[in-house]
Amino acid sequence: MAEQPSGPGWGLGEGTVSGERLSGTMRWSNHPSMRSDDVALPDLRGVIATADGSKVVVSCTGRTVFALRGGERVGRQLLMVLFESEDKGYTWLNSEVCVGEGVHDPQNPPSHLEVYLCKNELI
């Protein structure tokens, strides 16, 4: 059986962020690695521009596992998402960790990612 080659990729993107406390437009670049088992390791960095003129930096890392859905190959994503901002309305993000779950369908863009704030209940 032949092994799948591994290696890097690269891409640019833009999209819309919509949420109760954070919304705006986002631009990013992604420099993922691809493992020999056909799992992508996203390494995304981007900036969200909010309607009030603030900037929020975002990074996403994790796993994209590809599977067939309706005869098409799509990626099931599970990501750690971190945000950083110097703008006062968004500094609350600087100490938070989020997880994202999404679907990356190269045949039918755009991708969709839902991001959830993790809550530490140990304190």
Tab-separated table of N, CA and C in Angstrom:
chain	number	residue	atom	x	y	z
A	1	MET	N	0.843	-1.169	0.000
A	1	MET	CA	0.000	0.000	0.000
A	1	MET	C	0.897	1.243	0.000
A	2	ALA	N	0.609	2.183	-0.880
A	2	ALA	CA	1.392	3.418	-0.972
A	2	ALA	C	0.965	4.383	0.125
A	3	GLU	N	1.934	5.061	0.707
A	3	GLU	CA	1.636	6.074	1.732
A	3	GLU	C	1.228	7.370	1.065
A	4	GLN	N	0.332	8.092	1.729
A	4	GLN	CA	-0.028	9.427	1.286
A	4	GLN	C	1.110	10.376	1.644
A	5	PRO	N	1.498	11.252	0.749
A	5	PRO	CA	2.544	12.217	1.105
A	5	PRO	C	2.019	13.231	2.113
A	6	SER	N	2.908	13.744	2.933
A	6	SER	CA	2.521	14.808	3.846
A	6	SER	C	3.211	16.080	3.392
A	7	GLY	N	2.705	17.211	3.855
A	7	GLY	CA	3.327	18.464	3.465
A	7	GLY	C	2.467	19.640	3.812
A	8	PRO	N	2.958	20.825	3.501
A	8	PRO	CA	2.237	22.053	3.836
A	8	PRO	C	1.307	22.501	2.712
A	9	GLY	N	0.427	23.404	3.070
A	9	GLY	CA	-0.426	24.085	2.111
A	9	GLY	C	-0.457	25.559	2.492
A	10	TRP	N	-1.217	26.341	1.756
A	10	TRP	CA	-1.337	27.749	2.096
A	10	TRP	C	-2.558	28.315	1.401
A	11	GLY	N	-3.263	29.209	2.094
A	11	GLY	CA	-4.417	29.843	1.486
A	11	GLY	C	-4.803	31.126	2.193
A	12	LEU	N	-5.572	31.940	1.496
A	12	LEU	CA	-6.108	33.194	2.022
A	12	LEU	C	-7.626	33.097	2.049
A	13	GLY	N	-8.252	33.868	2.935
A	13	GLY	CA	-9.702	33.872	2.963
A	13	GLY	C	-10.259	35.100	3.634
A	14	GLU	N	-11.534	35.272	3.470
A	14	GLU	CA	-12.256	36.346	4.151
A	14	GLU	C	-13.675	35.881	4.386
A	15	GLY	N	-14.298	36.491	5.383
A	15	GLY	CA	-15.650	36.086	5.698
A	15	GLY	C	-16.295	37.002	6.701
A	16	THR	N	-17.417	36.569	7.217
A	16	THR	CA	-18.207	37.343	8.160
A	16	THR	C	-18.230	36.628	9.501
A	17	VAL	N	-18.075	37.406	10.567
A	17	VAL	CA	-18.172	36.906	11.935
A	17	VAL	C	-19.442	37.503	12.521
A	18	SER	N	-20.295	36.650	13.092
A	18	SER	CA	-21.528	37.168	13.687
A	18	SER	C	-21.766	36.473	15.018
A	19	GLY	N	-21.887	37.285	16.052
A	19	GLY	CA	-22.130	36.759	17.382
A	19	GLY	C	-22.695	37.833	18.274
A	20	GLU	N	-23.058	37.447	19.488
A	20	GLU	CA	-23.649	38.397	20.427
A	20	GLU	C	-22.657	39.470	20.860
A	21	ARG	N	-21.388	39.089	21.072
A	21	ARG	CA	-20.405	40.039	21.597
A	21	ARG	C	-19.292	40.381	20.617
A	22	LEU	N	-19.205	39.649	19.517
A	22	LEU	CA	-18.159	39.888	18.522
A	22	LEU	C	-18.729	39.661	17.136
A	23	SER	N	-18.633	40.674	16.301
A	23	SER	CA	-19.072	40.533	14.915
A	23	SER	C	-18.266	41.492	14.054
A	24	GLY	N	-18.198	41.195	12.782
A	24	GLY	CA	-17.456	42.029	11.849
A	24	GLY	C	-17.044	41.224	10.634
A	25	THR	N	-16.018	41.715	9.963
A	25	THR	CA	-15.472	41.010	8.806
A	25	THR	C	-14.085	40.495	9.166
A	26	MET	N	-13.740	39.357	8.606
A	26	MET	CA	-12.477	38.724	8.947
A	26	MET	C	-11.694	38.414	7.679
A	27	ARG	N	-10.391	38.640	7.768
A	27	ARG	CA	-9.455	38.243	6.709
A	27	ARG	C	-8.392	37.393	7.368
A	28	TRP	N	-7.955	36.330	6.692
A	28	TRP	CA	-6.987	35.431	7.291
A	28	TRP	C	-6.098	34.776	6.245
A	29	SER	N	-5.034	34.199	6.749
A	29	SER	CA	-4.220	33.278	5.961
A	29	SER	C	-4.103	31.987	6.761
A	30	ASN	N	-3.981	30.886	6.054
A	30	ASN	CA	-3.882	29.580	6.683
A	30	ASN	C	-2.694	28.850	6.067
A	31	HIS	N	-1.833	28.356	6.917
A	31	HIS	CA	-0.656	27.602	6.472
A	31	HIS	C	-0.711	26.215	7.113
A	32	PRO	N	-1.649	25.369	6.648
A	32	PRO	CA	-1.835	24.065	7.274
A	32	PRO	C	-0.774	23.067	6.833
A	33	SER	N	-0.565	22.088	7.680
A	33	SER	CA	0.219	20.919	7.304
A	33	SER	C	-0.767	19.800	7.001
A	34	MET	N	-0.331	18.860	6.182
A	34	MET	CA	-1.157	17.696	5.887
A	34	MET	C	-0.385	16.465	6.324
A	35	ARG	N	-1.000	15.697	7.244
A	35	ARG	CA	-0.362	14.474	7.705
A	35	ARG	C	-0.512	13.367	6.663
A	36	SER	N	0.297	12.331	6.793
A	36	SER	CA	0.254	11.220	5.846
A	36	SER	C	-1.062	10.444	5.910
A	37	ASP	N	-1.848	10.614	6.993
A	37	ASP	CA	-3.149	9.946	7.095
A	37	ASP	C	-4.294	10.817	6.566
A	38	ASP	N	-3.961	11.856	5.807
A	38	ASP	CA	-4.924	12.747	5.152
A	38	ASP	C	-5.690	13.635	6.136
A	39	VAL	N	-5.098	13.891	7.301
A	39	VAL	CA	-5.676	14.827	8.262
A	39	VAL	C	-4.932	16.147	8.126
A	40	ALA	N	-5.678	17.240	7.967
A	40	ALA	CA	-5.078	18.570	7.867
A	40	ALA	C	-4.927	19.160	9.267
A	41	LEU	N	-3.823	19.885	9.457
A	41	LEU	CA	-3.542	20.560	10.725
A	41	LEU	C	-3.553	22.066	10.467
A	42	PRO	N	-4.718	22.704	10.560
A	42	PRO	CA	-4.822	24.137	10.266
A	42	PRO	C	-3.910	24.978	11.163
A	43	ASP	N	-3.403	26.045	10.605
A	43	ASP	CA	-2.605	27.040	11.326
A	43	ASP	C	-3.018	28.401	10.778
A	44	LEU	N	-4.174	28.855	11.221
A	44	LEU	CA	-4.816	30.050	10.680
A	44	LEU	C	-4.538	31.249	11.565
A	45	ARG	N	-4.224	32.383	10.939
A	45	ARG	CA	-4.048	33.655	11.629
A	45	ARG	C	-4.831	34.709	10.861
A	46	GLY	N	-5.568	35.551	11.599
A	46	GLY	CA	-6.360	36.551	10.916
A	46	GLY	C	-6.709	37.729	11.793
A	47	VAL	N	-7.456	38.663	11.207
A	47	VAL	CA	-7.898	39.870	11.904
A	47	VAL	C	-9.379	40.077	11.625
A	48	ILE	N	-10.120	40.337	12.697
A	48	ILE	CA	-11.525	40.692	12.592
A	48	ILE	C	-11.625	42.199	12.727
A	49	ALA	N	-12.253	42.855	11.765
A	49	ALA	CA	-12.537	44.292	11.828
A	49	ALA	C	-13.994	44.436	12.239
A	50	THR	N	-14.228	45.039	13.408
A	50	THR	CA	-15.590	45.182	13.920
A	50	THR	C	-16.237	46.448	13.371
A	51	ALA	N	-17.550	46.546	13.498
A	51	ALA	CA	-18.284	47.713	12.996
A	51	ALA	C	-17.879	48.986	13.723
A	52	ASP	N	-17.414	48.870	14.983
A	52	ASP	CA	-17.015	50.064	15.733
A	52	ASP	C	-15.557	50.454	15.494
A	53	GLY	N	-14.904	49.823	14.512
A	53	GLY	CA	-13.538	50.194	14.142
A	53	GLY	C	-12.450	49.474	14.921
A	54	SER	N	-12.809	48.533	15.771
A	54	SER	CA	-11.821	47.781	16.539
A	54	SER	C	-11.232	46.663	15.693
A	55	LYS	N	-10.077	46.200	16.131
A	55	LYS	CA	-9.409	45.064	15.482
A	55	LYS	C	-9.199	43.974	16.526
A	56	VAL	N	-9.496	42.739	16.138
A	56	VAL	CA	-9.305	41.582	17.002
A	56	VAL	C	-8.506	40.554	16.212
A	57	VAL	N	-7.358	40.157	16.753
A	57	VAL	CA	-6.530	39.136	16.123
A	57	VAL	C	-7.066	37.772	16.532
A	58	VAL	N	-7.091	36.828	15.597
A	58	VAL	CA	-7.598	35.485	15.869
A	58	VAL	C	-6.605	34.445	15.349
A	59	SER	N	-6.481	33.345	16.087
A	59	SER	CA	-5.672	32.216	15.618
A	59	SER	C	-6.464	30.937	15.842
A	60	CYS	N	-6.319	29.995	14.915
A	60	CYS	CA	-7.013	28.714	14.988
A	60	CYS	C	-6.032	27.597	14.669
A	61	THR	N	-5.995	26.596	15.530
A	61	THR	CA	-5.213	25.392	15.288
A	61	THR	C	-6.061	24.192	15.665
A	62	GLY	N	-5.739	23.048	15.114
A	62	GLY	CA	-6.497	21.855	15.466
A	62	GLY	C	-6.396	20.801	14.401
A	63	ARG	N	-7.535	20.197	14.069
A	63	ARG	CA	-7.595	19.082	13.142
A	63	ARG	C	-8.750	19.262	12.172
A	64	THR	N	-8.504	18.873	10.916
A	64	THR	CA	-9.558	18.750	9.917
A	64	THR	C	-9.471	17.336	9.367
A	65	VAL	N	-10.473	16.525	9.701
A	65	VAL	CA	-10.525	15.130	9.275
A	65	VAL	C	-11.491	15.048	8.097
A	66	PHE	N	-11.023	14.520	6.973
A	66	PHE	CA	-11.840	14.462	5.765
A	66	PHE	C	-12.637	13.157	5.706
A	67	ALA	N	-13.902	13.277	5.264
A	67	ALA	CA	-14.799	12.129	5.142
A	67	ALA	C	-15.758	12.394	3.985
A	68	LEU	N	-16.431	11.356	3.545
A	68	LEU	CA	-17.430	11.511	2.490
A	68	LEU	C	-18.770	11.912	3.094
A	69	ARG	N	-19.409	12.893	2.462
A	69	ARG	CA	-20.754	13.332	2.842
A	69	ARG	C	-21.532	13.528	1.548
A	70	GLY	N	-22.534	12.717	1.346
A	70	GLY	CA	-23.323	12.834	0.116
A	70	GLY	C	-22.485	12.640	-1.138
A	71	GLY	N	-21.471	11.807	-1.055
A	71	GLY	CA	-20.608	11.545	-2.205
A	71	GLY	C	-19.495	12.558	-2.402
A	72	GLU	N	-19.437	13.583	-1.569
A	72	GLU	CA	-18.389	14.597	-1.676
A	72	GLU	C	-17.473	14.538	-0.469
A	73	ARG	N	-16.219	14.863	-0.668
A	73	ARG	CA	-15.218	14.856	0.391
A	73	ARG	C	-15.251	16.194	1.129
A	74	VAL	N	-15.555	16.167	2.422
A	74	VAL	CA	-15.611	17.382	3.235
A	74	VAL	C	-14.753	17.193	4.481
A	75	GLY	N	-14.328	18.304	5.040
A	75	GLY	CA	-13.505	18.256	6.237
A	75	GLY	C	-14.314	18.581	7.481
A	76	ARG	N	-14.223	17.706	8.473
A	76	ARG	CA	-14.846	17.938	9.782
A	76	ARG	C	-13.777	18.583	10.655
A	77	GLN	N	-14.029	19.809	11.098
A	77	GLN	CA	-13.019	20.571	11.831
A	77	GLN	C	-13.305	20.623	13.321
A	78	LEU	N	-12.243	20.476	14.116
A	78	LEU	CA	-12.281	20.714	15.546
A	78	LEU	C	-11.041	21.541	15.864
A	79	LEU	N	-11.252	22.782	16.311
A	79	LEU	CA	-10.173	23.750	16.439
A	79	LEU	C	-10.152	24.428	17.798
A	80	MET	N	-8.946	24.825	18.239
A	80	MET	CA	-8.805	25.728	19.373
A	80	MET	C	-8.709	27.128	18.778
A	81	VAL	N	-9.482	28.054	19.322
A	81	VAL	CA	-9.540	29.414	18.790
A	81	VAL	C	-9.157	30.382	19.903
A	82	LEU	N	-8.172	31.252	19.605
A	82	LEU	CA	-7.725	32.279	20.547
A	82	LEU	C	-7.884	33.649	19.913
A	83	PHE	N	-8.257	34.628	20.727
A	83	PHE	CA	-8.429	36.004	20.275
A	83	PHE	C	-7.541	36.920	21.104
A	84	GLU	N	-7.107	38.027	20.509
A	84	GLU	CA	-6.338	39.057	21.208
A	84	GLU	C	-6.776	40.422	20.689
A	85	SER	N	-6.885	41.392	21.599
A	85	SER	CA	-7.210	42.753	21.174
A	85	SER	C	-6.701	43.762	22.199
A	86	GLU	N	-6.288	44.923	21.704
A	86	GLU	CA	-5.923	46.043	22.570
A	86	GLU	C	-7.096	46.994	22.753
A	87	ASP	N	-8.150	46.825	21.945
A	87	ASP	CA	-9.307	47.711	22.018
A	87	ASP	C	-10.164	47.355	23.231
A	88	LYS	N	-10.465	48.360	24.068
A	88	LYS	CA	-11.108	48.163	25.366
A	88	LYS	C	-12.371	47.306	25.334
A	89	GLY	N	-13.155	47.429	24.301
A	89	GLY	CA	-14.390	46.651	24.227
A	89	GLY	C	-14.173	45.165	23.992
A	90	TYR	N	-12.924	44.778	23.683
A	90	TYR	CA	-12.659	43.387	23.341
A	90	TYR	C	-11.511	42.766	24.130
A	91	THR	N	-10.968	43.487	25.111
A	91	THR	CA	-9.863	42.920	25.898
A	91	THR	C	-10.309	41.728	26.741
A	92	TRP	N	-11.600	41.570	26.968
A	92	TRP	CA	-12.098	40.401	27.698
A	92	TRP	C	-11.733	39.109	26.976
A	93	LEU	N	-11.530	39.178	25.659
A	93	LEU	CA	-11.167	37.998	24.881
A	93	LEU	C	-9.739	37.520	25.162
A	94	ASN	N	-8.885	38.409	25.655
A	94	ASN	CA	-7.464	38.099	25.802
A	94	ASN	C	-7.161	36.978	26.783
A	95	SER	N	-8.071	36.686	27.684
A	95	SER	CA	-7.833	35.622	28.663
A	95	SER	C	-8.789	34.443	28.477
A	96	GLU	N	-9.427	34.368	27.330
A	96	GLU	CA	-10.391	33.297	27.062
A	96	GLU	C	-9.834	32.288	26.065
A	97	VAL	N	-10.339	31.072	26.162
A	97	VAL	CA	-10.028	30.013	25.199
A	97	VAL	C	-11.354	29.549	24.614
A	98	CYS	N	-11.368	29.369	23.316
A	98	CYS	CA	-12.580	28.926	22.635
A	98	CYS	C	-12.294	27.657	21.838
A	99	VAL	N	-13.339	26.922	21.548
A	99	VAL	CA	-13.250	25.795	20.628
A	99	VAL	C	-14.171	26.082	19.454
A	100	GLY	N	-13.784	25.573	18.322
A	100	GLY	CA	-14.597	25.742	17.128
A	100	GLY	C	-14.849	24.403	16.477
A	101	GLU	N	-16.071	24.218	15.993
A	101	GLU	CA	-16.377	23.034	15.207
A	101	GLU	C	-16.953	23.513	13.887
A	102	GLY	N	-16.494	22.875	12.825
A	102	GLY	CA	-16.937	23.363	11.540
A	102	GLY	C	-16.870	22.327	10.449
A	103	VAL	N	-17.252	22.783	9.267
A	103	VAL	CA	-17.203	21.965	8.066
A	103	VAL	C	-16.480	22.761	6.996
A	104	HIS	N	-15.482	22.117	6.397
A	104	HIS	CA	-14.766	22.708	5.269
A	104	HIS	C	-15.111	21.877	4.037
A	105	ASP	N	-15.889	22.467	3.151
A	105	ASP	CA	-16.301	21.790	1.921
A	105	ASP	C	-15.677	22.518	0.744
A	106	PRO	N	-14.537	22.020	0.235
A	106	PRO	CA	-13.843	22.709	-0.849
A	106	PRO	C	-14.690	22.882	-2.107
A	107	GLN	N	-15.687	22.009	-2.307
A	107	GLN	CA	-16.531	22.092	-3.502
A	107	GLN	C	-17.630	23.138	-3.381
A	108	ASN	N	-17.994	23.488	-2.138
A	108	ASN	CA	-19.107	24.413	-1.907
A	108	ASN	C	-18.734	25.446	-0.840
A	109	PRO	N	-17.814	26.347	-1.161
A	109	PRO	CA	-17.457	27.360	-0.157
A	109	PRO	C	-18.636	28.289	0.092
A	110	PRO	N	-18.694	29.022	1.165
A	110	PRO	CA	-17.627	29.141	2.159
A	110	PRO	C	-17.732	28.061	3.239
A	111	SER	N	-16.636	27.875	3.944
A	111	SER	CA	-16.634	26.990	5.101
A	111	SER	C	-17.469	27.622	6.203
A	112	HIS	N	-17.872	26.800	7.152
A	112	HIS	CA	-18.671	27.296	8.268
A	112	HIS	C	-18.040	26.827	9.568
A	113	LEU	N	-17.855	27.763	10.505
A	113	LEU	CA	-17.256	27.439	11.790
A	113	LEU	C	-18.081	28.070	12.904
A	114	GLU	N	-18.495	27.262	13.867
A	114	GLU	CA	-19.172	27.747	15.072
A	114	GLU	C	-18.136	27.768	16.187
A	115	VAL	N	-18.033	28.895	16.904
A	115	VAL	CA	-17.032	29.053	17.957
A	115	VAL	C	-17.736	29.193	19.297
A	116	TYR	N	-17.230	28.446	20.295
A	116	TYR	CA	-17.835	28.421	21.625
A	116	TYR	C	-16.796	28.806	22.664
A	117	LEU	N	-17.192	29.664	23.573
A	117	LEU	CA	-16.345	30.073	24.679
A	117	LEU	C	-16.277	28.960	25.712
A	118	CYS	N	-15.062	28.550	26.091
A	118	CYS	CA	-14.902	27.524	27.119
A	118	CYS	C	-15.032	28.182	28.493
A	119	LYS	N	-15.618	27.461	29.401
A	119	LYS	CA	-15.797	27.989	30.753
A	119	LYS	C	-15.046	27.090	31.724
A	120	ASN	N	-14.133	27.669	32.492
A	120	ASN	CA	-13.387	26.930	33.494
A	120	ASN	C	-14.242	26.878	34.754
A	121	GLU	N	-14.678	25.696	35.119
A	121	GLU	CA	-15.531	25.544	36.295
A	121	GLU	C	-14.764	24.988	37.492
A	122	LEU	N	-13.439	24.992	37.424
A	122	LEU	CA	-12.624	24.476	38.529
A	122	LEU	C	-12.384	25.508	39.611
A	123	ILE	N	-12.598	26.773	39.307
A	123	ILE	CA	-12.360	27.824	40.284
A	123	ILE	C	-13.648	28.169	41.013
